[in-house]
């Protein structure tokens, strides 16, 4: 056969450029994508049009778990008729391969969240041992409230009477017991007892109580090694064990201890989008997930010493901003505005006004280094486990024992860099106002009031039909779909249909950018019932609950709804659902699986890498519901996605016998009068 030779004299094809309007619904992002293209700087949006995903990998049916592979098991054209005979060299079926791949995503997601949790617990131990002066316990009330979860006594007997125990003693015992949850030799995780009793009993009955956080991750890696667990149902069972160790322990401990050390969030006003950057200020963008360093950067940026230093270099002050979940952490507690979400990380550098970008762990593009090289931006990595190979990246390893010193060193570097900006600074003007800082406690306060602080009022409004139900809409952006479009379209459809939304992560930043996080949104976008409740109480219909690890707050909010009564006995009885419309991270799979294993119907946008193994996918999409009351689902179209959630909520309302109440609430005045007559 004649082989056509490549003509090496032909110039290489120029890479295609993304259409900025097709790439993002956000005008500021469109402007920055265009500017990057004009300057010859490639961004994720351009790379996405030049590299298509592998058609077999995307279906979850490529195995590279041993060197006899990769073995690829494409679905036959026209689907499978009769027996599915596809198998790898070792005989692994499509179900085994897809389940192993899925399980490894769960393991990576659990590891990421929980390692973050461990780092926070270690800092908390340093605080309890008085090894650092830079951090302290800001919310002792929260520590007292969670002490019981690890059997830490808050009182001691003195002369036959119970008196308050010393808070430092409580902190030390709690810190040691919390860290033990990662590697204890016996028993099961104590934190899971915070779940409703019927749910906990379900986990006991099915033998999925996690033993310790690290072990469940290690066991997934063992089971998915070549030739170990070759039963997809048994693999899914281990996914449940590991993901529960994340949602109800690793992530939950992270959230709790961050609140204890840095303060429990309460509602506050801020802004969002690239337009928060200021031309005449030193702009420092923090990005990643762990708030331990960024808390210190916030404190240092407010110190007179640093403000004076910035002024001495010709700036009017220091403007902090965030990307991804580090942004959410410092937004929730200090009102520091996010400059953008996941897909905007390169774009903030393209402004030419980013004097330093400080990154810690997770969701950080390696290409930031290439973009930073085209501008004056100092890119600073700070975590020993997250470095970059490019030589323009500066590594300043952060240590909680001299946290303030490290933070000031980083800020000084940014301030010194202010004078190196080029003349061509372009900051898009777009920014939106937002109310953020919600949590389990503040929802209770806002909806229950000072004297009746409980979820009773929320439940009551669900029972009487003003609120149809609730949805936790969380997760990332994904360059395979238009930036922010799925998140925003889905949420608008939900609130139009009286579904109150709890949001976290990059989805929350998308909502903030599009102006959905203000109480005024209710009158514009909500159905009449939800609008009435939001206007009466003064809250947005979309409540920002924080970062990725703060999805644990959603689990606890659902638990409070069960406890408040009137909506069944378990999370699976509630008219509620979970969703990740633009997911991309392995952490999203871990979150989805702990939601499902906690009884929540959970819908993902885009595509789940399970479609190439229909039997395994059916197990996730149908069979899991019979065990835990929750199941996976997938919808690419955001409107269909929203209506799958609404249908599920209506099904649950019917089962609870509260569907008629909603019909009454939604009757217009004429129908009411006709009925009264
Ligand atoms: Fe192929 Fe089996 Fe090796 Fe996977 S484990 S690469 S299916 S031989
Ligand atoms: S940062 S995991 S892109 S939400 Fe938590 Fe955003 Fe997803 Fe990262």
XYZ file of C-alpha atoms and ligand atoms in Angstrom:
693
model
C 0.000 0.000 0.000
C 1.337 3.423 -0.888
C 1.884 5.619 2.113
C 1.390 9.301 1.531
C 4.440 11.187 2.776
C 3.941 14.315 4.830
C 5.189 17.450 3.093
C 7.557 18.931 5.672
C 7.823 22.175 3.693
C 4.116 22.934 4.253
C 3.615 25.437 7.069
C 1.949 23.899 10.152
C -1.750 24.666 10.416
C -2.457 27.600 12.728
C -4.495 26.511 15.726
C -8.159 27.498 15.621
C -9.399 30.258 17.887
C -12.493 30.024 20.050
C -15.477 32.216 19.303
C -15.581 34.321 22.500
C -19.378 34.636 22.450
C -19.853 30.891 22.021
C -17.261 30.267 24.739
C -18.830 32.242 27.595
C -22.054 34.033 28.461
C -20.044 36.504 30.556
C -19.222 39.720 28.696
C -16.069 40.397 30.765
C -14.771 36.922 29.898
C -15.604 37.379 26.208
C -13.573 40.595 26.201
C -10.592 38.927 27.859
C -10.718 35.877 25.537
C -10.625 38.256 22.576
C -7.751 40.253 24.108
C -5.745 37.086 24.735
C -6.256 36.061 21.099
C -5.168 39.513 19.884
C -2.018 39.205 21.987
C -1.326 35.650 20.802
C -1.872 34.125 24.259
C -3.779 30.850 24.175
C -6.418 30.114 26.808
C -8.427 27.029 27.703
C -11.198 28.197 25.386
C -8.890 28.038 22.340
C -7.370 24.742 23.440
C -10.875 23.270 23.754
C -11.651 23.944 20.090
C -8.374 22.366 18.994
C -8.431 19.223 21.129
C -11.516 17.034 21.154
C -12.022 14.475 23.946
C -11.301 10.810 23.229
C -14.527 9.150 22.203
C -13.774 5.931 24.094
C -12.360 7.507 27.231
C -15.385 9.749 27.568
C -17.586 6.651 27.766
C -15.469 5.235 30.610
C -14.453 2.096 28.717
C -10.712 2.454 28.280
C -8.597 0.563 30.818
C -4.898 1.259 31.370
C -4.589 -0.453 34.729
C -1.865 -2.789 33.469
C 0.792 -2.870 30.740
C -1.125 -5.375 28.584
C -3.413 -2.467 27.767
C -4.676 0.113 27.277
C -7.683 -2.060 26.428
C -10.514 -0.211 24.729
C -14.052 -1.586 24.591
C -16.089 0.605 22.227
C -19.809 -0.014 22.060
C -20.754 -1.767 18.807
C -22.571 0.454 16.292
C -26.282 0.115 16.928
C -25.746 -0.841 20.573
C -25.559 -4.231 22.230
C -27.915 -6.941 21.140
C -27.922 -10.036 23.292
C -24.948 -10.782 25.467
C -22.276 -8.087 25.932
C -19.130 -9.974 24.940
C -16.694 -7.063 25.098
C -13.686 -7.769 27.262
C -10.105 -6.651 27.845
C -7.067 -8.924 27.545
C -7.579 -10.144 31.115
C -11.289 -10.614 30.502
C -12.392 -7.483 32.371
C -15.897 -6.579 31.204
C -17.093 -3.112 30.224
C -18.887 -2.941 33.583
C -15.696 -3.730 35.475
C -13.633 -1.237 33.495
C -16.159 1.604 33.762
C -16.742 0.898 37.464
C -12.996 0.850 38.153
C -12.540 4.161 36.334
C -15.480 5.654 38.208
C -14.107 4.370 41.533
C -10.701 5.916 40.848
C -12.398 9.258 40.239
C -14.186 8.884 43.567
C -10.876 8.024 45.270
C -9.124 11.080 43.805
C -11.995 13.355 44.754
C -12.198 12.011 48.303
C -8.413 12.277 48.653
C -8.404 15.908 47.507
C -11.185 17.064 49.835
C -10.029 15.013 52.750
C -6.364 15.901 52.470
C -7.522 19.523 52.580
C -9.473 18.564 55.734
C -6.400 16.932 57.248
C -4.302 20.071 56.602
C -6.923 22.187 58.386
C -7.051 19.728 61.310
C -3.245 19.878 61.574
C -3.306 23.672 61.768
C -6.065 23.406 64.374
C -3.854 21.067 66.395
C -1.041 23.652 66.244
C -3.490 26.274 67.479
C -4.682 24.009 70.296
C -1.076 23.302 71.269
C -0.282 27.038 71.144
C 2.468 26.439 68.577
C 1.323 29.362 66.427
C 0.197 32.849 67.358
C -1.066 33.744 63.925
C -4.255 31.704 64.198
C -6.696 31.436 67.074
C -10.147 30.149 67.844
C -12.495 32.780 66.462
C -15.757 30.930 67.066
C -15.604 29.036 70.379
C -19.406 28.622 70.229
C -19.059 26.465 67.103
C -16.410 24.329 68.813
C -18.764 23.748 71.737
C -21.582 22.916 69.312
C -19.564 20.251 67.454
C -17.651 18.829 70.463
C -20.205 16.061 70.984
C -19.593 14.664 67.469
C -16.268 13.301 68.697
C -17.424 12.621 72.256
C -15.511 15.576 73.647
C -17.030 16.744 76.936
C -17.713 20.479 77.281
C -18.226 20.378 81.043
C -16.379 18.718 83.936
C -17.506 17.730 87.377
C -16.042 19.857 90.163
C -17.219 19.260 93.721
C -20.238 17.340 92.488
C -21.266 20.087 90.045
C -20.872 20.348 86.259
C -18.813 23.388 85.304
C -17.628 24.624 81.904
C -14.467 22.961 80.724
C -11.498 25.061 79.625
C -11.877 25.850 75.888
C -8.182 25.113 75.183
C -8.560 21.659 76.690
C -11.644 21.043 74.550
C -9.764 22.255 71.457
C -6.811 19.972 72.092
C -8.925 16.859 72.655
C -11.077 17.676 69.621
C -8.015 18.267 67.410
C -6.442 14.937 68.374
C -9.669 12.996 67.921
C -10.398 14.730 64.606
C -6.980 13.852 63.183
C -7.472 10.287 64.344
C -10.444 9.981 61.970
C -7.991 9.834 59.062
C -6.159 6.755 60.255
C -7.663 5.065 63.260
C -7.080 1.328 63.533
C -10.501 0.239 64.780
C -14.156 1.190 64.622
C -15.937 3.465 62.167
C -16.076 7.222 61.618
C -17.793 9.052 64.455
C -18.792 12.062 62.371
C -21.351 10.068 60.381
C -23.605 9.992 63.432
C -24.641 13.531 62.477
C -26.796 12.035 59.714
C -30.493 11.312 60.330
C -30.837 8.028 62.234
C -32.747 6.142 59.476
C -29.969 7.020 57.009
C -27.248 5.969 59.410
C -29.120 2.696 59.983
C -29.253 2.151 56.194
C -25.473 2.518 56.022
C -25.033 0.066 58.904
C -27.399 -2.439 57.283
C -25.536 -2.260 53.979
C -22.127 -2.498 55.609
C -20.830 0.788 54.186
C -19.838 2.727 57.290
C -16.333 4.056 56.550
C -13.605 2.789 58.869
C -11.176 5.646 58.453
C -10.780 8.243 55.716
C -7.392 7.191 54.349
C -8.218 3.492 54.376
C -11.254 3.873 52.133
C -9.173 5.696 49.511
C -6.367 3.125 49.695
C -8.890 0.315 49.407
C -10.306 1.767 46.184
C -6.789 1.843 44.727
C -6.263 -1.769 45.796
C -9.596 -3.025 44.535
C -9.124 -1.348 41.150
C -5.643 -2.763 40.640
C -5.522 -5.313 37.855
C -7.236 -8.552 38.841
C -8.826 -7.623 42.172
C -12.473 -6.484 42.446
C -14.273 -7.524 39.263
C -17.862 -7.019 40.382
C -19.189 -3.538 39.569
C -21.731 -3.697 42.400
C -19.033 -4.412 44.948
C -16.922 -1.581 43.527
C -19.864 0.826 43.826
C -20.255 -0.260 47.447
C -16.666 0.818 48.120
C -17.343 4.096 46.288
C -20.153 4.663 48.779
C -17.915 3.925 51.760
C -15.175 6.278 50.521
C -17.463 9.098 49.443
C -19.319 9.030 52.774
C -15.920 9.346 54.452
C -15.523 12.536 52.429
C -18.921 14.233 52.700
C -19.768 13.329 56.277
C -16.198 13.396 57.664
C -13.179 14.746 55.714
C -15.029 17.675 54.134
C -17.311 18.197 57.121
C -14.381 18.354 59.537
C -12.649 20.829 57.190
C -15.719 23.070 57.152
C -16.247 22.824 60.918
C -12.657 23.573 61.874
C -12.360 26.395 59.343
C -15.436 27.944 60.963
C -13.957 27.477 64.445
C -10.612 29.055 63.482
C -11.628 31.642 60.902
C -15.231 32.326 61.925
C -18.593 30.885 60.901
C -19.857 32.817 57.865
C -22.869 35.059 58.101
C -24.529 36.981 55.262
C -22.539 39.883 53.873
C -22.443 41.999 50.737
C -19.691 41.797 48.152
C -19.138 41.841 44.392
C -18.003 39.387 41.729
C -16.288 39.225 38.342
C -13.058 40.431 36.762
C -14.211 44.037 37.166
C -13.404 43.902 40.907
C -9.725 44.422 39.974
C -8.537 48.022 40.253
C -6.090 49.752 37.931
C -4.644 51.983 40.670
C -4.309 49.232 43.288
C -1.929 46.323 43.704
C -4.088 43.378 42.580
C -3.416 40.070 44.318
C -5.455 37.053 43.244
C -5.571 33.969 45.483
C -6.604 30.703 43.867
C -7.096 27.110 44.926
C -8.872 25.645 47.925
C -7.228 25.765 51.337
C -8.027 28.971 53.242
C -5.163 28.593 55.725
C -2.784 30.853 53.761
C -5.412 33.121 52.207
C -6.795 33.957 55.678
C -3.347 35.285 56.522
C -3.081 37.169 53.228
C -6.398 38.882 53.997
C -5.106 39.878 57.463
C -1.746 41.047 56.084
C -3.388 43.086 53.284
C -5.384 44.990 55.896
C -2.311 45.807 58.007
C -1.189 49.434 57.986
C 2.353 48.266 57.271
C 1.359 46.658 53.963
C -1.034 49.442 52.957
C 1.719 52.024 53.580
C 4.176 49.928 51.646
C 1.775 49.738 48.681
C 1.324 53.510 48.785
C 5.091 54.025 48.912
C 5.227 52.190 45.564
C 2.641 54.451 43.943
C -0.501 52.309 44.413
C -3.634 53.530 46.184
C -3.997 50.309 48.137
C -4.220 46.530 47.839
C -7.126 44.845 46.080
C -7.498 41.187 46.923
C -9.604 38.930 44.776
C -10.082 35.206 44.414
C -10.581 32.424 41.922
C -12.313 29.078 42.606
C -12.852 27.936 46.181
C -10.099 29.894 47.935
C -12.171 32.815 46.634
C -15.300 31.376 48.208
C -13.580 30.829 51.560
C -12.431 34.449 51.922
C -15.639 35.782 50.417
C -17.783 33.950 52.957
C -15.828 35.211 55.955
C -14.412 38.591 54.876
C -16.391 39.755 51.865
C -13.300 39.595 49.587
C -14.806 39.529 46.068
C -14.169 36.655 43.649
C -12.596 37.796 40.378
C -13.934 34.730 38.639
C -14.487 31.016 38.621
C -12.533 28.063 37.246
C -12.585 29.008 33.550
C -11.655 32.626 34.274
C -8.309 31.884 35.964
C -6.208 32.702 32.881
C -8.390 35.689 32.010
C -7.618 37.675 35.171
C -3.937 37.634 34.179
C -4.857 38.747 30.656
C -6.041 42.076 32.168
C -2.363 42.945 32.619
C -3.294 44.173 36.107
C -2.669 41.031 38.142
C 0.479 41.773 40.132
C 0.566 38.352 41.785
C -1.440 35.186 41.591
C -0.983 33.018 44.664
C -2.076 29.409 44.281
C -2.423 26.529 46.717
C -4.047 23.217 45.731
C -6.614 21.898 43.217
C -8.125 23.283 40.009
C -5.031 25.363 39.135
C -4.163 25.318 35.396
C -0.512 24.637 34.642
C -0.958 27.025 31.724
C -1.174 29.917 34.207
C 2.622 29.891 34.100
C 2.605 30.420 30.310
C 0.025 33.205 30.519
C 1.893 34.873 33.408
C 5.055 34.841 31.283
C 3.304 37.022 28.693
C 2.530 39.665 31.302
C 4.283 40.938 34.443
C 2.350 38.660 36.820
C 4.263 36.810 39.528
C 2.835 33.315 39.813
C 3.532 31.967 43.297
C 2.965 28.365 44.334
C 2.766 27.869 48.097
C 2.055 24.228 48.809
C 4.671 21.467 48.983
C 2.408 19.065 47.069
C 1.518 21.483 44.273
C 4.453 22.882 42.323
C 4.958 23.673 38.628
C 7.820 22.821 36.296
C 7.984 26.183 34.451
C 10.932 28.336 35.475
C 8.996 31.600 35.877
C 7.001 30.114 38.769
C 8.129 31.205 42.231
C 7.698 28.754 45.088
C 7.227 30.187 48.578
C 6.372 27.331 50.867
C 3.800 28.332 53.394
C 4.158 27.190 57.000
C 1.473 27.840 59.605
C 4.150 28.326 62.273
C 5.231 31.601 60.615
C 2.074 32.270 58.634
C 1.949 36.058 58.868
C 5.618 36.346 57.900
C 4.987 34.217 54.765
C 1.869 36.203 53.870
C 3.727 39.525 54.152
C 6.597 38.204 52.053
C 4.164 37.253 49.295
C 2.337 40.588 49.477
C 5.607 42.535 49.350
C 6.551 40.660 46.204
C 3.221 41.655 44.626
C 3.618 45.292 45.706
C 7.172 45.455 44.349
C 5.811 44.128 41.070
C 3.203 46.918 40.723
C 5.682 49.200 38.944
C 6.478 46.501 36.370
C 3.020 46.612 34.777
C 2.929 47.403 31.101
C 0.941 50.382 29.931
C -1.723 48.215 28.347
C -3.899 47.381 31.318
C -7.468 46.440 30.371
C -9.864 45.644 33.194
C -13.388 44.920 31.970
C -15.914 47.009 33.895
C -18.337 44.177 34.609
C -18.925 43.257 38.245
C -22.107 42.336 40.075
C -23.309 42.802 43.629
C -23.894 39.665 45.670
C -25.040 38.612 49.116
C -23.002 35.615 50.227
C -22.017 34.027 53.533
C -24.920 31.640 54.141
C -24.595 28.476 56.185
C -26.647 26.013 58.185
C -26.739 28.431 61.101
C -27.664 31.551 59.128
C -30.430 29.804 57.179
C -31.862 28.750 60.523
C -31.655 32.328 61.794
C -33.052 33.984 58.665
C -35.905 31.603 58.198
C -36.640 30.946 61.857
C -35.828 34.250 63.558
C -34.024 34.825 66.846
C -36.671 33.232 69.015
C -37.698 30.403 66.769
C -34.351 29.541 65.199
C -35.120 26.303 63.407
C -35.869 24.937 59.966
C -39.540 24.869 60.923
C -40.369 27.963 58.818
C -38.583 26.578 55.761
C -40.408 23.261 56.117
C -43.672 25.086 56.702
C -43.270 27.015 53.454
C -42.502 23.788 51.625
C -45.500 22.084 53.177
C -47.841 24.985 52.353
C -46.490 24.959 48.792
C -44.974 28.429 48.495
C -41.602 26.748 48.119
C -41.839 23.685 45.897
C -38.626 22.135 47.189
C -34.879 22.647 47.356
C -31.908 21.897 45.114
C -28.200 21.894 45.903
C -26.631 23.102 42.649
C -22.855 22.955 42.866
C -19.641 22.311 41.003
C -17.338 23.577 38.349
C -17.207 24.975 34.823
C -16.241 22.805 31.921
C -14.643 24.103 28.714
C -16.734 21.565 26.782
C -19.799 23.722 27.356
C -20.418 27.475 27.237
C -18.922 28.996 30.389
C -21.612 29.622 33.067
C -24.504 28.958 30.665
C -25.663 25.584 32.053
C -25.352 26.786 35.665
C -27.321 29.961 35.112
C -29.992 28.576 32.737
C -30.684 25.647 35.065
C -30.937 27.823 38.164
C -33.205 30.395 36.537
C -35.551 27.565 35.543
C -35.515 26.131 39.074
C -36.288 29.398 40.851
C -38.954 30.218 38.254
C -40.613 27.018 39.424
C -40.349 27.927 43.132
C -37.357 25.715 43.914
C -34.987 27.361 46.396
C -31.325 26.782 45.489
C -28.328 26.204 47.737
C -25.081 26.651 45.853
C -21.338 26.258 46.377
C -18.082 26.236 44.429
C -17.664 27.741 40.982
C -21.391 27.430 40.372
C -21.910 29.960 43.176
C -19.453 32.343 41.502
C -21.336 31.925 38.199
C -24.564 32.874 39.996
C -22.889 35.872 41.636
C -21.477 37.064 38.316
C -24.905 36.870 36.709
C -26.498 38.803 39.597
C -28.570 35.903 40.971
C -27.333 36.256 44.562
C -29.331 39.297 45.610
C -32.757 39.456 47.271
C -33.943 41.652 44.362
C -33.494 38.654 42.040
C -36.617 37.129 43.550
C -38.994 39.655 41.967
C -37.358 39.241 38.555
C -36.834 35.506 38.209
C -38.791 33.570 40.855
C -42.175 31.954 40.769
C -44.786 33.718 42.946
C -44.419 31.434 45.987
C -40.643 31.584 46.292
C -40.652 35.319 45.492
C -43.085 35.939 48.343
C -40.919 34.048 50.842
C -37.686 35.731 49.687
C -39.231 39.183 49.767
C -40.728 38.608 53.230
C -37.516 37.260 54.718
C -35.107 39.390 52.653
C -32.941 36.591 51.260
C -31.874 35.728 47.718
C -33.552 32.681 46.139
C -30.066 31.269 45.564
C -28.065 30.938 48.771
C -24.257 30.832 48.584
C -23.024 28.224 51.070
C -19.318 28.368 50.301
C -16.621 26.215 48.776
C -16.397 22.615 47.546
C -15.772 21.187 51.038
C -18.789 23.214 52.195
C -21.092 20.845 50.349
C -21.080 19.257 53.787
C -23.186 22.288 54.807
C -25.840 21.139 52.306
C -25.877 17.664 53.904
C -26.383 19.263 57.312
C -29.066 21.648 56.023
C -30.968 18.617 54.659
C -30.508 16.890 58.012
C -31.952 19.943 59.803
C -34.951 19.847 57.464
C -35.563 16.208 58.403
C -35.238 17.075 62.099
C -37.628 20.042 61.855
C -40.381 17.578 60.901
C -43.283 17.348 58.504
C -41.230 16.226 55.485
C -40.626 12.555 56.236
C -38.042 10.751 58.304
C -35.009 10.711 56.082
C -33.162 12.846 53.526
C -34.550 10.614 50.768
C -38.103 11.668 51.744
C -37.440 15.378 51.211
C -38.580 17.201 48.060
C -34.958 17.977 47.256
C -32.272 17.138 44.705
C -28.602 17.687 43.883
C -27.035 18.932 40.666
C -23.674 19.745 39.065
C -24.488 21.265 35.657
C -20.937 22.064 34.458
C -18.897 19.542 36.447
C -15.368 18.632 35.435
C -13.468 17.604 38.586
C -13.033 14.163 40.134
C -14.137 15.863 43.343
C -17.552 16.390 41.760
C -17.879 12.618 41.309
C -17.034 12.065 44.992
C -19.610 14.723 45.956
C -22.241 13.277 43.615
C -21.721 9.827 45.054
C -22.026 10.932 48.680
C -25.182 12.847 47.808
C -26.651 9.759 46.129
C -25.563 7.502 49.016
C -27.222 9.964 51.401
C -30.566 9.599 49.602
C -30.418 12.521 47.154
C -31.479 12.346 43.496
C -28.406 13.868 41.813
C -28.253 15.071 38.203
C -25.026 15.887 36.368
C -24.760 18.015 33.237
C -22.440 17.266 30.325
C -21.574 13.604 30.235
C -20.754 11.024 32.889
C -17.980 8.638 31.891
C -20.276 5.663 32.342
C -22.237 5.588 29.093
C -20.100 2.841 27.507
C -21.185 0.337 30.155
C -24.998 0.488 30.179
C -25.471 -2.201 32.849
C -23.126 -0.454 35.285
C -24.725 2.902 34.456
C -28.192 1.458 35.113
C -26.978 0.362 38.513
C -26.044 3.973 39.347
C -29.125 5.472 37.681
C -31.761 3.011 38.945
C -30.647 0.305 41.351
C -28.908 2.557 43.890
C -32.244 4.198 44.675
C -33.538 0.888 46.033
C -30.680 0.800 48.538
C -30.174 4.402 49.659
C -33.172 6.296 48.251
C -30.940 8.432 45.995
C -29.725 7.844 42.438
C -27.551 9.347 39.707
C -28.904 10.942 36.537
C -27.485 12.915 33.618
C -28.917 15.648 31.352
C -26.985 17.702 28.849
C -29.795 20.180 28.227
C -30.109 22.539 31.249
C -33.872 23.007 30.885
C -34.477 19.231 30.751
C -32.039 18.951 33.661
C -34.121 21.454 35.676
C -37.365 19.649 34.862
C -35.941 16.271 35.876
C -35.286 17.881 39.293
C -38.739 19.502 39.407
C -40.444 16.200 38.490
C -38.508 14.466 41.252
C -39.518 17.156 43.764
C -43.165 16.791 42.717
C -42.922 13.013 43.094
C -41.633 13.458 46.649
C -44.326 16.039 47.448
C -46.953 13.563 46.301
C -45.467 10.783 48.433
C -45.554 13.138 51.428
C -49.184 14.049 50.667
C -48.396 17.775 50.283
C -48.984 18.106 46.539
C -52.508 19.441 47.023
C -51.282 22.299 49.256
C -49.189 23.605 46.385
C -52.094 23.438 43.976
C -54.063 25.615 46.425
C -51.247 28.146 46.771
C -50.878 28.457 43.046
C -54.562 29.105 42.416
C -55.110 32.615 41.140
C -57.513 35.018 42.825
C -60.385 34.250 40.419
C -60.155 30.529 41.148
C -60.036 31.233 44.866
C -63.128 33.413 44.646
C -64.918 30.791 42.579
C -64.071 28.217 45.223
C -65.222 30.467 48.052
C -68.486 31.231 46.235
Fe -6.524 -4.614 29.751
Fe -7.216 -6.017 31.942
Fe -4.855 -4.750 31.834
Fe -7.131 -3.352 32.004
S -6.314 -4.732 33.548
S -5.379 -2.904 30.678
S -8.524 -4.623 30.786
S -5.531 -6.451 30.533
S -13.006 25.071 42.564
S -13.658 21.545 41.991
S -13.644 23.922 39.587
S -16.184 23.914 41.828
Fe -13.722 24.125 44.153
Fe -14.527 25.111 41.105
Fe -14.967 22.568 40.680
Fe -12.590 23.346 41.312
